Structure formats: C-alpha cells, structure tokens
CSV table of C-alpha atoms in Angstrom, one decimal:
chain,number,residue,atom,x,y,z
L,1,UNK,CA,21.9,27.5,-11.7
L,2,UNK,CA,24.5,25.3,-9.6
L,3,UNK,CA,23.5,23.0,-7.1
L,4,UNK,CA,25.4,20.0,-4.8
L,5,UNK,CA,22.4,17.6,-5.6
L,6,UNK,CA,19.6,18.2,-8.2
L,7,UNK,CA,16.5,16.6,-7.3
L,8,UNK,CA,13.8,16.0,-9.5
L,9,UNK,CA,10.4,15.8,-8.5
L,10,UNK,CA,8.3,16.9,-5.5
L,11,UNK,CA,6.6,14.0,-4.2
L,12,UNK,CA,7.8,12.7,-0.6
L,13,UNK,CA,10.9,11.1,-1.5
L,14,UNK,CA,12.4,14.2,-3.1
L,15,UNK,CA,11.1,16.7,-0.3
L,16,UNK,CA,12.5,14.5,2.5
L,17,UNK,CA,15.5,13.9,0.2
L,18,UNK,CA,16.1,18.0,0.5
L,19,UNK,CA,15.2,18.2,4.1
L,20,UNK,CA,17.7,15.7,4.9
L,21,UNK,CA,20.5,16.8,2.6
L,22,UNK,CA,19.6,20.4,4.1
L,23,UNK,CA,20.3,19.3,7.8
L,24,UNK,CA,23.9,17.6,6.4
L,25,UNK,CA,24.7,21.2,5.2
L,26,UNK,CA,24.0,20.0,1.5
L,27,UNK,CA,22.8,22.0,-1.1
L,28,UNK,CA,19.9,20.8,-3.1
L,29,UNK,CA,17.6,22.2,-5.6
L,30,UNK,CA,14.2,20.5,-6.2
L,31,UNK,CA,12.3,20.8,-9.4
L,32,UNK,CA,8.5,19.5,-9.6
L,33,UNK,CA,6.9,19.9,-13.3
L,34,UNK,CA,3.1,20.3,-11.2
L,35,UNK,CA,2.0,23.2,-9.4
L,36,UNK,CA,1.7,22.9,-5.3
L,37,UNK,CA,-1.9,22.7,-4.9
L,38,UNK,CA,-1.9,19.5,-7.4
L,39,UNK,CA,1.1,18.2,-4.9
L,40,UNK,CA,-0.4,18.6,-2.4
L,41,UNK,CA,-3.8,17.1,-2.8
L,42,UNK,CA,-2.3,14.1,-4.7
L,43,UNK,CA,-3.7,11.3,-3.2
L,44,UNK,CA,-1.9,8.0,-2.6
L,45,UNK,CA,-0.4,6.3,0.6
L,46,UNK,CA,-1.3,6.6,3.6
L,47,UNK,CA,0.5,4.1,5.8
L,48,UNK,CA,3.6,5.0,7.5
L,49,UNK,CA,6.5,2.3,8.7
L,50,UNK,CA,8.0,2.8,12.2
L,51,UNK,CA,11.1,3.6,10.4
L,52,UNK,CA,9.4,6.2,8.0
L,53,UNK,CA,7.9,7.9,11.2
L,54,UNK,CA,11.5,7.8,13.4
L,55,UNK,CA,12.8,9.4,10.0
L,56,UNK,CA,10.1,12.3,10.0
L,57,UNK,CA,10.6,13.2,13.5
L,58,UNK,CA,14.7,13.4,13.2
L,59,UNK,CA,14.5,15.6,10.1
L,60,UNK,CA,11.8,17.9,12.5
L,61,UNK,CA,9.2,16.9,9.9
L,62,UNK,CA,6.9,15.0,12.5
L,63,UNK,CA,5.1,17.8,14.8
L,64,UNK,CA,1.7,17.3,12.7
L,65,UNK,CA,2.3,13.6,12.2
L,66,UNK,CA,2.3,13.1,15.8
L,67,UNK,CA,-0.8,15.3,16.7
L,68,UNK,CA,-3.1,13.9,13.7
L,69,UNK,CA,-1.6,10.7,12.5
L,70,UNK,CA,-3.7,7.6,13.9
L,71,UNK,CA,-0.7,5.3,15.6
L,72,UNK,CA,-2.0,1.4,14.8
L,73,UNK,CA,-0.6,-1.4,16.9
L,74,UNK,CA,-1.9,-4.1,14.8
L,75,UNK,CA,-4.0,-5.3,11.6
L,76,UNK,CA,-7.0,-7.9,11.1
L,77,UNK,CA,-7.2,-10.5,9.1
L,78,UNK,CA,-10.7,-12.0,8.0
L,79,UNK,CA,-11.3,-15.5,6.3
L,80,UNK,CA,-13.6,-17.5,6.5
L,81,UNK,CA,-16.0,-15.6,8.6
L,82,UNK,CA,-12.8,-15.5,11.0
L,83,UNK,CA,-11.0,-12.4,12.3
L,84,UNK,CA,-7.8,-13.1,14.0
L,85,UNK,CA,-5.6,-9.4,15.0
L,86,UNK,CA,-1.7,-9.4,13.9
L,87,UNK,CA,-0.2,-7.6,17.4
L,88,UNK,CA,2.3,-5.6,16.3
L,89,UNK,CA,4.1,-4.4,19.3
L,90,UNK,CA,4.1,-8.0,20.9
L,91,UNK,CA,5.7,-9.6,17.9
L,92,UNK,CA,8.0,-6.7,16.9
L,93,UNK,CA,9.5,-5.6,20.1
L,94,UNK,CA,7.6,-2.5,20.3
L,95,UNK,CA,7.3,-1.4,16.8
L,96,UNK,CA,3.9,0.3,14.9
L,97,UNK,CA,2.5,1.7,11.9
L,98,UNK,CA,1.3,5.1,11.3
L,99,UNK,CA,-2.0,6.4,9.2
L,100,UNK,CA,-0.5,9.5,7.7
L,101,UNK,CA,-2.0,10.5,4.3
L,102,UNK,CA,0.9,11.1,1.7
L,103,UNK,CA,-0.8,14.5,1.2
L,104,UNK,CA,0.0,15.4,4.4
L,105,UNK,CA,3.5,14.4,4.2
L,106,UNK,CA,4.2,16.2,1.3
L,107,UNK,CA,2.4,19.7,2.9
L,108,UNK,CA,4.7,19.6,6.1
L,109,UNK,CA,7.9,19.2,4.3
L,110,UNK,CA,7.2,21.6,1.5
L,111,UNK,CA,6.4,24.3,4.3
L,112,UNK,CA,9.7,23.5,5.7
L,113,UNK,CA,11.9,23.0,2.4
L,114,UNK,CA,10.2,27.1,1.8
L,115,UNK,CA,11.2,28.2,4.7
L,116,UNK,CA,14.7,26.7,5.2
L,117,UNK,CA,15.6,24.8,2.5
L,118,UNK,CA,16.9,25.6,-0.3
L,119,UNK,CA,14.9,26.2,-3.9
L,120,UNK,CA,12.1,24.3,-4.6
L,121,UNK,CA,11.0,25.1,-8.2
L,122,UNK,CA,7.0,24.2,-8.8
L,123,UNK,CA,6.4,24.4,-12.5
L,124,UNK,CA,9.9,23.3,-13.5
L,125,UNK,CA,9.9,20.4,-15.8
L,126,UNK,CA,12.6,18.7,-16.3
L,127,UNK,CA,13.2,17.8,-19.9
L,128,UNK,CA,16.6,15.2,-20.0
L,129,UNK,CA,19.4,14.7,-17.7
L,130,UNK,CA,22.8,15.0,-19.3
L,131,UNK,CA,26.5,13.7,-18.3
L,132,UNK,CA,25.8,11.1,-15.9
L,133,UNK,CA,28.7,9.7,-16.4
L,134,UNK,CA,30.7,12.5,-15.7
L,135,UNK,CA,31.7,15.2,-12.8
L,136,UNK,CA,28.7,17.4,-13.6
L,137,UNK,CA,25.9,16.1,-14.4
L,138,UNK,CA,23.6,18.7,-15.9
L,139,UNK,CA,19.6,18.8,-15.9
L,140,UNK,CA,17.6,20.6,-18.9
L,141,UNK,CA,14.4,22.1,-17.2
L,142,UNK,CA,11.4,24.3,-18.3
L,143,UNK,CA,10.5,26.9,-16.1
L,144,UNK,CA,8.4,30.0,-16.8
L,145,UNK,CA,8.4,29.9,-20.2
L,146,UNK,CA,12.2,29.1,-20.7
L,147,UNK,CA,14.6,26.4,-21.0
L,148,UNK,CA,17.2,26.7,-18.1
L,149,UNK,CA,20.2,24.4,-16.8
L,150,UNK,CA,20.9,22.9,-13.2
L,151,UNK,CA,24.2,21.8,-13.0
L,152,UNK,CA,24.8,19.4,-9.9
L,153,UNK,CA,27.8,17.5,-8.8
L,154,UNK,CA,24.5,14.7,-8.1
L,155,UNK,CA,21.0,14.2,-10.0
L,156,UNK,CA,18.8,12.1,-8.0
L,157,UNK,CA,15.8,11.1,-10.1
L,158,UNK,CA,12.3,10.9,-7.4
L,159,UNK,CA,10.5,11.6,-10.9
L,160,UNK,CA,8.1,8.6,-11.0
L,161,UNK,CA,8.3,5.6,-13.5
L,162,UNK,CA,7.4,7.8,-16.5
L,163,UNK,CA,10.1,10.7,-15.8
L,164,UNK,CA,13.3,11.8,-17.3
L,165,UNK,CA,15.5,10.4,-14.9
L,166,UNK,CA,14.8,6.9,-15.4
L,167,UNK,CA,15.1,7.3,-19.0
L,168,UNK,CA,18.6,8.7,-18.7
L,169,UNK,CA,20.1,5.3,-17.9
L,170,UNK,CA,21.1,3.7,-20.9
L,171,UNK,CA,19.2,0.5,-21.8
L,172,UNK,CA,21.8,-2.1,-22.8
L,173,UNK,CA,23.1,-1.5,-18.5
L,174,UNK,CA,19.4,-1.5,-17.2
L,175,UNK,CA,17.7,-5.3,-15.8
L,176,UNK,CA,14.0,-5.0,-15.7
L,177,UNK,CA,11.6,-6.8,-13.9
L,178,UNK,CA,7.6,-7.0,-13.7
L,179,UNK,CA,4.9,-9.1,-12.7
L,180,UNK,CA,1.1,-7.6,-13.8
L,181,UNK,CA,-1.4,-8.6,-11.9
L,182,UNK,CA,-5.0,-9.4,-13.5
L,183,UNK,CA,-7.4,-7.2,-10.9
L,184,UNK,CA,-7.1,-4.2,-9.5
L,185,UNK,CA,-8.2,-2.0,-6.6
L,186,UNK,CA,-11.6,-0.5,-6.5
L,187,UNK,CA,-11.1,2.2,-4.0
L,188,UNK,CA,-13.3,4.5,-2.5
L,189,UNK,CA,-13.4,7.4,0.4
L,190,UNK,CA,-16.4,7.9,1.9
L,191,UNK,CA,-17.6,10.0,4.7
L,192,UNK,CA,-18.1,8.4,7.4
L,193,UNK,CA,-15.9,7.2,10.5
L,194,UNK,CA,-13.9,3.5,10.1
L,195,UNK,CA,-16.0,0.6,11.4
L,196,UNK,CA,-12.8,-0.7,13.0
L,197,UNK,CA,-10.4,1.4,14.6
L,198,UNK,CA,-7.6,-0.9,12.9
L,199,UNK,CA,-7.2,-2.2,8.8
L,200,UNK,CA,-9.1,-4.9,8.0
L,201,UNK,CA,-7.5,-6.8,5.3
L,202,UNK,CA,-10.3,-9.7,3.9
L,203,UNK,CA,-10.1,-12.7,1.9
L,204,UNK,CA,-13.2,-14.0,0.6
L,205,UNK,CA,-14.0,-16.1,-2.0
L,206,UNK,CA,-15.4,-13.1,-4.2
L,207,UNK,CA,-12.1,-11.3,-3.9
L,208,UNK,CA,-10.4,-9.2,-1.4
L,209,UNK,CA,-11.3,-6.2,0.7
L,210,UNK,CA,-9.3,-3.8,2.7
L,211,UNK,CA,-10.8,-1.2,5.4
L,212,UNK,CA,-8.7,1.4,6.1
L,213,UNK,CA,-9.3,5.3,7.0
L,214,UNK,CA,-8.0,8.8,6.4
L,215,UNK,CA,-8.9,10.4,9.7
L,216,UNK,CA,-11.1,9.1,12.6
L,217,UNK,CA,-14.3,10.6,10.0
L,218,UNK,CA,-13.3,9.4,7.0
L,219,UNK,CA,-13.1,6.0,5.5
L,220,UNK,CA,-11.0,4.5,3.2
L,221,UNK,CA,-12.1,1.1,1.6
L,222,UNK,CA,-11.0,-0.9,-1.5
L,223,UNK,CA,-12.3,-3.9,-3.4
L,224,UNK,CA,-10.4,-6.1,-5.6
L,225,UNK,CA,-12.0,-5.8,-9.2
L,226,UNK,CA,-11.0,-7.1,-12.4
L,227,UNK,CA,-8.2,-5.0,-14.2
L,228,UNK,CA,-9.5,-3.0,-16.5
L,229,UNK,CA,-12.6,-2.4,-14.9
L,230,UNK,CA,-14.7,1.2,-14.5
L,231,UNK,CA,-14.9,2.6,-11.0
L,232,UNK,CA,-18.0,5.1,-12.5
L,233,UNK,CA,-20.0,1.4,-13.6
L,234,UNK,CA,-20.2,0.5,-9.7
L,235,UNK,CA,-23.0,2.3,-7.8
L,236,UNK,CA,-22.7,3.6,-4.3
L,237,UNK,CA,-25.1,0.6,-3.0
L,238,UNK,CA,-23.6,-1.8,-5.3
L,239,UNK,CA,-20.8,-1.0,-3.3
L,240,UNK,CA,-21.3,-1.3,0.0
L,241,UNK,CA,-23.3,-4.1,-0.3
L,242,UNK,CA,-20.1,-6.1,-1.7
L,243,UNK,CA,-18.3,-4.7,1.3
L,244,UNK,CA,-20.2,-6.2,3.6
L,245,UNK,CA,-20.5,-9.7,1.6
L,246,UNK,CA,-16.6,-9.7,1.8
L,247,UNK,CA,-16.4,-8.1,5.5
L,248,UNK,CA,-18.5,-10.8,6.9
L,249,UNK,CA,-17.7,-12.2,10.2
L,250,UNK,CA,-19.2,-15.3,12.0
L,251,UNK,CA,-19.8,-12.3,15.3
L,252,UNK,CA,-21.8,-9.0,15.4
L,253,UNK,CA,-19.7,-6.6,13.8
L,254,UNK,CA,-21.1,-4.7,10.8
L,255,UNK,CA,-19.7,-1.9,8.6
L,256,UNK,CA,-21.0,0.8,8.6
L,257,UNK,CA,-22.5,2.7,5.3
L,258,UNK,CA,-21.7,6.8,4.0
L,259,UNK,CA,-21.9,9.1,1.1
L,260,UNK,CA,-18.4,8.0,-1.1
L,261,UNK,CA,-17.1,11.2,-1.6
L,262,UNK,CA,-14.4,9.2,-4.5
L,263,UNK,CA,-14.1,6.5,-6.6
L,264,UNK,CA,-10.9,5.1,-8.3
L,265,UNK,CA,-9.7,2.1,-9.6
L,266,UNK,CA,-5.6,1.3,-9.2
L,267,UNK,CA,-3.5,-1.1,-11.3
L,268,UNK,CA,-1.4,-4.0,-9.3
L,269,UNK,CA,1.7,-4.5,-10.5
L,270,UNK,CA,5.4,-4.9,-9.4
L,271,UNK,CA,8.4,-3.0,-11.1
L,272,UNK,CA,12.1,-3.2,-10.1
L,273,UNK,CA,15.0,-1.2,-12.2
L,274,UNK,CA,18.2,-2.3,-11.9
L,275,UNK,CA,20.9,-0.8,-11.2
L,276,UNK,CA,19.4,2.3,-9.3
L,277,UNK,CA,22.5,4.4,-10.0
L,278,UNK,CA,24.3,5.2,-12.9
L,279,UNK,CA,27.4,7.2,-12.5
L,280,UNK,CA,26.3,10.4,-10.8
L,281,UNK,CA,22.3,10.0,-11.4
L,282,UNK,CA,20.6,8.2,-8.7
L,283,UNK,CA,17.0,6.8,-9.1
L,284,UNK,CA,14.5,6.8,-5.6
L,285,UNK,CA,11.2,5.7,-5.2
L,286,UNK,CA,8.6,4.6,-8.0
L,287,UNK,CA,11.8,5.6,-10.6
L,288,UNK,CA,13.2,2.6,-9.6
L,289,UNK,CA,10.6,0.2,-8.4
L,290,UNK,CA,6.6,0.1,-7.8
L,291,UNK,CA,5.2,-2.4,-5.3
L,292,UNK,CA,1.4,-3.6,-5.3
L,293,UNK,CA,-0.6,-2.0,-2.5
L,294,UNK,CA,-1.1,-4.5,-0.5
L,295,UNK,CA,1.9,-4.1,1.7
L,296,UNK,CA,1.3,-0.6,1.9
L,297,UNK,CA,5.4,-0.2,1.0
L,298,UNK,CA,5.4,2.4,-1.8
L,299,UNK,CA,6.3,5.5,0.2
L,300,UNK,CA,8.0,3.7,3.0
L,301,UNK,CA,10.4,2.1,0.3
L,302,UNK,CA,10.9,5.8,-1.5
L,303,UNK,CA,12.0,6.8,2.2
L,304,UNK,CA,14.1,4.0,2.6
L,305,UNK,CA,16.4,4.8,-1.1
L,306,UNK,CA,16.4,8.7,0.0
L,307,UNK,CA,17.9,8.0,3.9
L,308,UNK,CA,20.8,5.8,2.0
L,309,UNK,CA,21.9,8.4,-0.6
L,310,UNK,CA,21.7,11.4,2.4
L,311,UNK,CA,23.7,9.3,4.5
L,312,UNK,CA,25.9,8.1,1.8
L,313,UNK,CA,26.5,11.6,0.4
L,314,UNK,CA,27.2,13.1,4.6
L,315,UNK,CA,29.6,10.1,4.7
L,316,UNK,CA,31.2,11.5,1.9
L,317,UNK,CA,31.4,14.8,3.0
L,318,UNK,CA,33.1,13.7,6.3
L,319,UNK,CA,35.5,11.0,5.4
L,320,UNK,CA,36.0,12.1,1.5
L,321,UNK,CA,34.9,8.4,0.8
L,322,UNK,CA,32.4,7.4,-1.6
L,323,UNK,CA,32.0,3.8,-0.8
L,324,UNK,CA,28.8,4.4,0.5
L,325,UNK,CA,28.0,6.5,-2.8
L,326,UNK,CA,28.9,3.3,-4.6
L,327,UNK,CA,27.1,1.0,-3.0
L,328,UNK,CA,24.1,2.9,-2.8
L,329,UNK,CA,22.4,0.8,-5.6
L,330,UNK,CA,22.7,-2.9,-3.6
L,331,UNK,CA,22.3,-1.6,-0.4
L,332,UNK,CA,18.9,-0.1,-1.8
L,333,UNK,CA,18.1,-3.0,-3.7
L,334,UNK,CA,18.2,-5.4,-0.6
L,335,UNK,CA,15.4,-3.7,1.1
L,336,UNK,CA,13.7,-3.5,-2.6
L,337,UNK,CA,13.3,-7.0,-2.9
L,338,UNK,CA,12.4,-7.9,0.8
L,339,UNK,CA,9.5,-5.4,0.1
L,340,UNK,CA,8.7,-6.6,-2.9
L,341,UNK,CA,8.5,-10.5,-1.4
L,342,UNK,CA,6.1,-9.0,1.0
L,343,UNK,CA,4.1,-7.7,-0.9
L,344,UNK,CA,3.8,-10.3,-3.5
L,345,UNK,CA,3.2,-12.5,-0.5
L,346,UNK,CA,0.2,-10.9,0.8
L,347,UNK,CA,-1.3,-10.1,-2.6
L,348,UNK,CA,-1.6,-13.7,-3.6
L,349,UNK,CA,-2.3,-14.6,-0.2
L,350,UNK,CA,-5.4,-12.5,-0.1
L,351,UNK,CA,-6.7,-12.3,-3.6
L,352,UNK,CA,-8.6,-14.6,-5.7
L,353,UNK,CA,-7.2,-14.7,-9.1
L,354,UNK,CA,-9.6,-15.2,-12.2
L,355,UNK,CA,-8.5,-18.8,-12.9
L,356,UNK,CA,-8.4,-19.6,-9.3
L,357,UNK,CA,-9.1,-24.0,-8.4
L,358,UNK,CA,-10.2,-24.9,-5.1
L,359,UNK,CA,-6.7,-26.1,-4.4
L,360,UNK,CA,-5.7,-22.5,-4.4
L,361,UNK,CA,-8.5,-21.7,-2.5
L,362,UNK,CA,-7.5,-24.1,0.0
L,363,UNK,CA,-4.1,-23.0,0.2
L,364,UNK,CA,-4.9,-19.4,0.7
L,365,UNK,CA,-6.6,-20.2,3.6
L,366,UNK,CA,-3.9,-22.7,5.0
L,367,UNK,CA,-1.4,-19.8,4.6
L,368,UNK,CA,-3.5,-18.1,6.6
L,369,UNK,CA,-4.5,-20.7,9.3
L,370,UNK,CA,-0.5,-20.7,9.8
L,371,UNK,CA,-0.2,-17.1,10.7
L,372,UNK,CA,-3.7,-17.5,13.3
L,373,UNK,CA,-1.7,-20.6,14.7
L,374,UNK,CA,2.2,-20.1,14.5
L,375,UNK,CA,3.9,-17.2,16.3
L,376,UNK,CA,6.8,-17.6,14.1
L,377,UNK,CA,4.6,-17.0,10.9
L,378,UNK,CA,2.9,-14.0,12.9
L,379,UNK,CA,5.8,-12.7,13.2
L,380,UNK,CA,7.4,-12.9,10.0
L,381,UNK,CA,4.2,-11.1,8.8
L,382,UNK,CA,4.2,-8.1,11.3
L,383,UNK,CA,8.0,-7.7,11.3
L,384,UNK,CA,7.5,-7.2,7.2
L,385,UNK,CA,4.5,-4.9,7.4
L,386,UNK,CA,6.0,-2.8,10.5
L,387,UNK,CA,9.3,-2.7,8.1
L,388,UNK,CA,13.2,-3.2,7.2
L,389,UNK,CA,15.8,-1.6,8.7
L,390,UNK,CA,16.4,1.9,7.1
C-alpha cells in the first residue's frame, strides 16, 4: 500500500491530521489498532480552545460542535469559601472555550474521513516503523490476520505514549522529561445537570475539586485523591459529601447530588519528548508529550502539533520548500512548553500536596488573591487557558 503521509492512530489528532491533509489535496492513510465503537466511546477531554474550535470549523468538522457544544465565557475559582469568575472574553479580546467531549470529536471526523477521505484502517496495528531516515519510510501493520506494508514519503506517529512510533526514534538522539505528581484525579459522571453553568475549579485545604459537565444533564466532577488510590473504595455518598466539603462557598450555592453513572481514577503527570521529529517520522499529541489535566490542554496541544505539520507539508507542496518541514519540531515544542508551564501552574496552584506546610498553604492562596485582585494576573491566566496561537 502507498501513501503521501502514513498516520498512525485514530484518536483526534490523527483524524483531524487526515482531514486537513485531505483538504491540501494530500494523501493519507490512517491506521488505528482498536475497533470504531472502542474509538468512539473512549472517554477523555472535553474542553476545547478557541483555536481548536476555529480549526474544526475550517476543516468543515464543526456543524455538531456548534449545535451541541456548551460555548463557556469564563471559569470559577473557589478558595477560601470565595468564588471570584475568570471573564474570558473581557480579558482575551473576545476569545472562549468550548465543552466538546473528545468522543464527539473523534465521531464527526471519522464520518467525514469515511466518506471523503482517504483510508482509514480500524483493526490495523502497527507493529514498527522502518527507514526514518530515509525517502520512504515504511510502516509494518497487522490487519486481518496479516502482516502488510504502508510505504509513505511521511509517518506521523498520533499513536499515544506507549505506541510504535515513539519507539522508532533512536534513544541516544531523544531528551526526556517528566515530573510525577503524588495524587491523582478521582473522577466521576453522574447523571444529573451541572450545578454551575461554568467549571468550578476549588482549592481547599482537603484537596482540589473541579466541576465540570458533559452536556446540560450530565455532570462531570473530579476530586484530587492520593495516587494510587481505588476509585471502587469511594462510595457514591462518600463522594458527594466531599464534593460539597470542597465546593463550599461563604453564599447559598449548593451542588447538587445524582446517580454516578462512572468512576475512574487518572494519574498526573507531565511528559515532553524531544525532538518531535526524526527524519521523515513525525510524533503529535500524547507521542510526544502528556500534560496534567488541569489545564485541560491535552487535545488542544495534539491539535496544535497536527495544524503545524499540515501546513508545513501544504507549504511544501506549493513552494517545494521544506523549511517548515524542518522546523516542525521547535515550532511545536514552543507551544509544548507554554502549555506545559500552564498547566504545572495551575496544578500546584490548586492542589495540596501530601507534605504540604502552612507556608505553602499560604502561598496558594496568595497566588490566588493576585489573580482576584490584578488584571494583569487575570489575564495571564485566561489568555493561557483560552490558548496559544496555532
């Protein structure tokens, strides 16, 4: 099988990845080692930067975004019993977030890659990527019971920290770097509509909380929890009732209880490979990097790598020049490690870590006094969660 760009894996980065490439006049072929029912009920972002949603709309991707996304013009902040609201259009020059579940994402541009693009291969595990360094790179894949070949003039890798693509790099050229955190999130979805029609993002001295929501019926809440820790050994009430310990505000508002339809706990950690290219293989998304939740950048930054190659790679195409192609890994990593700043920032900002002194108490809270009082600090905050230039 020959291809212009191999793209491995079928999460949002490599479907968008196609889409775009597809509206150059590109060729692509995806392959995705799951079936489409487990791709499209995987369940994992479901905030949406103003860039991500302008992106989705050009590539004709945004029709059900628009009709059933939840458009939010700002966040909350509680500490302290305080709420102060982040206003994101007022500090940003017009700018927003979307609510937009990943899963929904990933069904509109699958619909459209079947019936425009070019081959999308479910079941197709890739197995190893081969010749990166030269003209034609070539990627080994299972599919229906045999072992087949893609070769592409480009591999781009949207495969996930544990895929091939990652793993094709050679070592002694790769920079790592991490930072574990010691909690993680408790998360749960529970039927019953948001108790604020914005996210609610607490500090407390228990730990931290986030509201969020799925859809104007379903709720999406999280606690912090230390790592390791068994989502089944928390009870429904047990639950709720640290919710509301966390939520608590100095006013009237109360949060409002439902049956939790799921329970899950997820890690917190940042991840950055570097370089994100090597010769013709290209790495996007969580194959090059993983954010903490908090910032809510995960997708957005996958969005970000796969609008750089696609206009790298159309620059190429017009002009015969590959600079873009060859700058692809700084120019990604910039935006990388702006999100990754914010996203350390408000993690530690918000969560209580196990050794935790009162000095660090205090100074949680005076990092949040300064974004209640300062309209510089504000800003800085909204301009990073509406996010980065694409």
């Amino acid at each position: 099988m020959r291809t212009t760009v191999g793209i491995i894996g079928a999460g949002p980065a490599g479907l968008l990845l196609a889409r775009l490439l597809h509206r150059a006049g590109i060729d692509s072929v995806v392959l995705e080692s799951r079936d489409r029912a487990y791709v499209e009920q995987r369940q994992r972002a479901g905030i949406l930067e103003q860039g991500t949603v302008d992106v989705l709309r050009a590539a004709g991707a945004g029709g059900r975004m628009d009709r059933d996304g939840l458009r939010h013009d700002g966040i909350e902040l509680r500490y302290a019993r305080k709420r102060h609201r982040v206003d994101f259009p007022g500090l940003t020059g017009g700018r927003s977030v979307t609510v937009y579940a990943q899963t929904e994402v990933c069904k509109d541009l699958i619909a459209l890659q079947l019936k425009e693009g070019g081959p999308l291969l479910f079941g197709a595990e890739a197995v190893s990527v081969e010749g990166a360094e030269g003209e034609r790179p070539l990627v080994v894949f299972r599919y229906e019971g045999r072992e087949d070949v893609l070769d592409c003039d480009y591999v781009v890798g949207c495969d996930g920290s544990w895929g091939v693509a990652r793993k094709a790099i050679p070592a002694e050229l790769t920079r790592v770097f991490e930072r574990t955190y010691p909690f993680g999130w408790l998360g749960i979805l529970a039927d019953v509509p948001p108790s604020h029609d914005e996210l609610v993002y607490a500090r407390h001295d228990r730990g931290f909380a986030l509201l969020s929501m799925r859809s104007p019926s379903v709720s999406r809440l999280y606690l912090q929890v230390p790592d390791g820790t068994d989502a089944e050994a928390w009870s429904d009430d047990e639950i709720w009732a640290e919710l509301e310990r966390r939520f608590e505000t100095a006013d009237d508002w109360r949060l409002e209880r439902g049956p939790i339809t799921q329970k899950s706990v997820t890690p917190m950690r940042s991840h950055v490979h570097e370089p994100m290219r090597h010769g013709r293989l290209f790495l996007a998304g969580d194959a090059a990097h993983i954010v903490p939740p908090t910032g809510a950048k995960g997708l957005n930054l996958a969005v970000g790598d796969v609008v750089t190659f696609a206009r790298a790679l159309t620059y190429k195409k017009e002009t015969g020049s590959e600079d873009l192609l060859d700058a692809y890994s700084a120019t990604c990593l910039r935006r990388v490690w702006q999100a990754e700043r914010f996203s350390y920032d408000m993690t530690t900002m918000l969560h209580r870590a196990p050794d935790a002194t009162p000095f660090d108490d205090r100074l949680q809270l005076a990092r949040l006094e300064r974004i209640a009082s300062s309209r510089a600090a504000e800003t800085d905050l909204a301009e990073g969660y509406t996010g980065f230039a694409l």
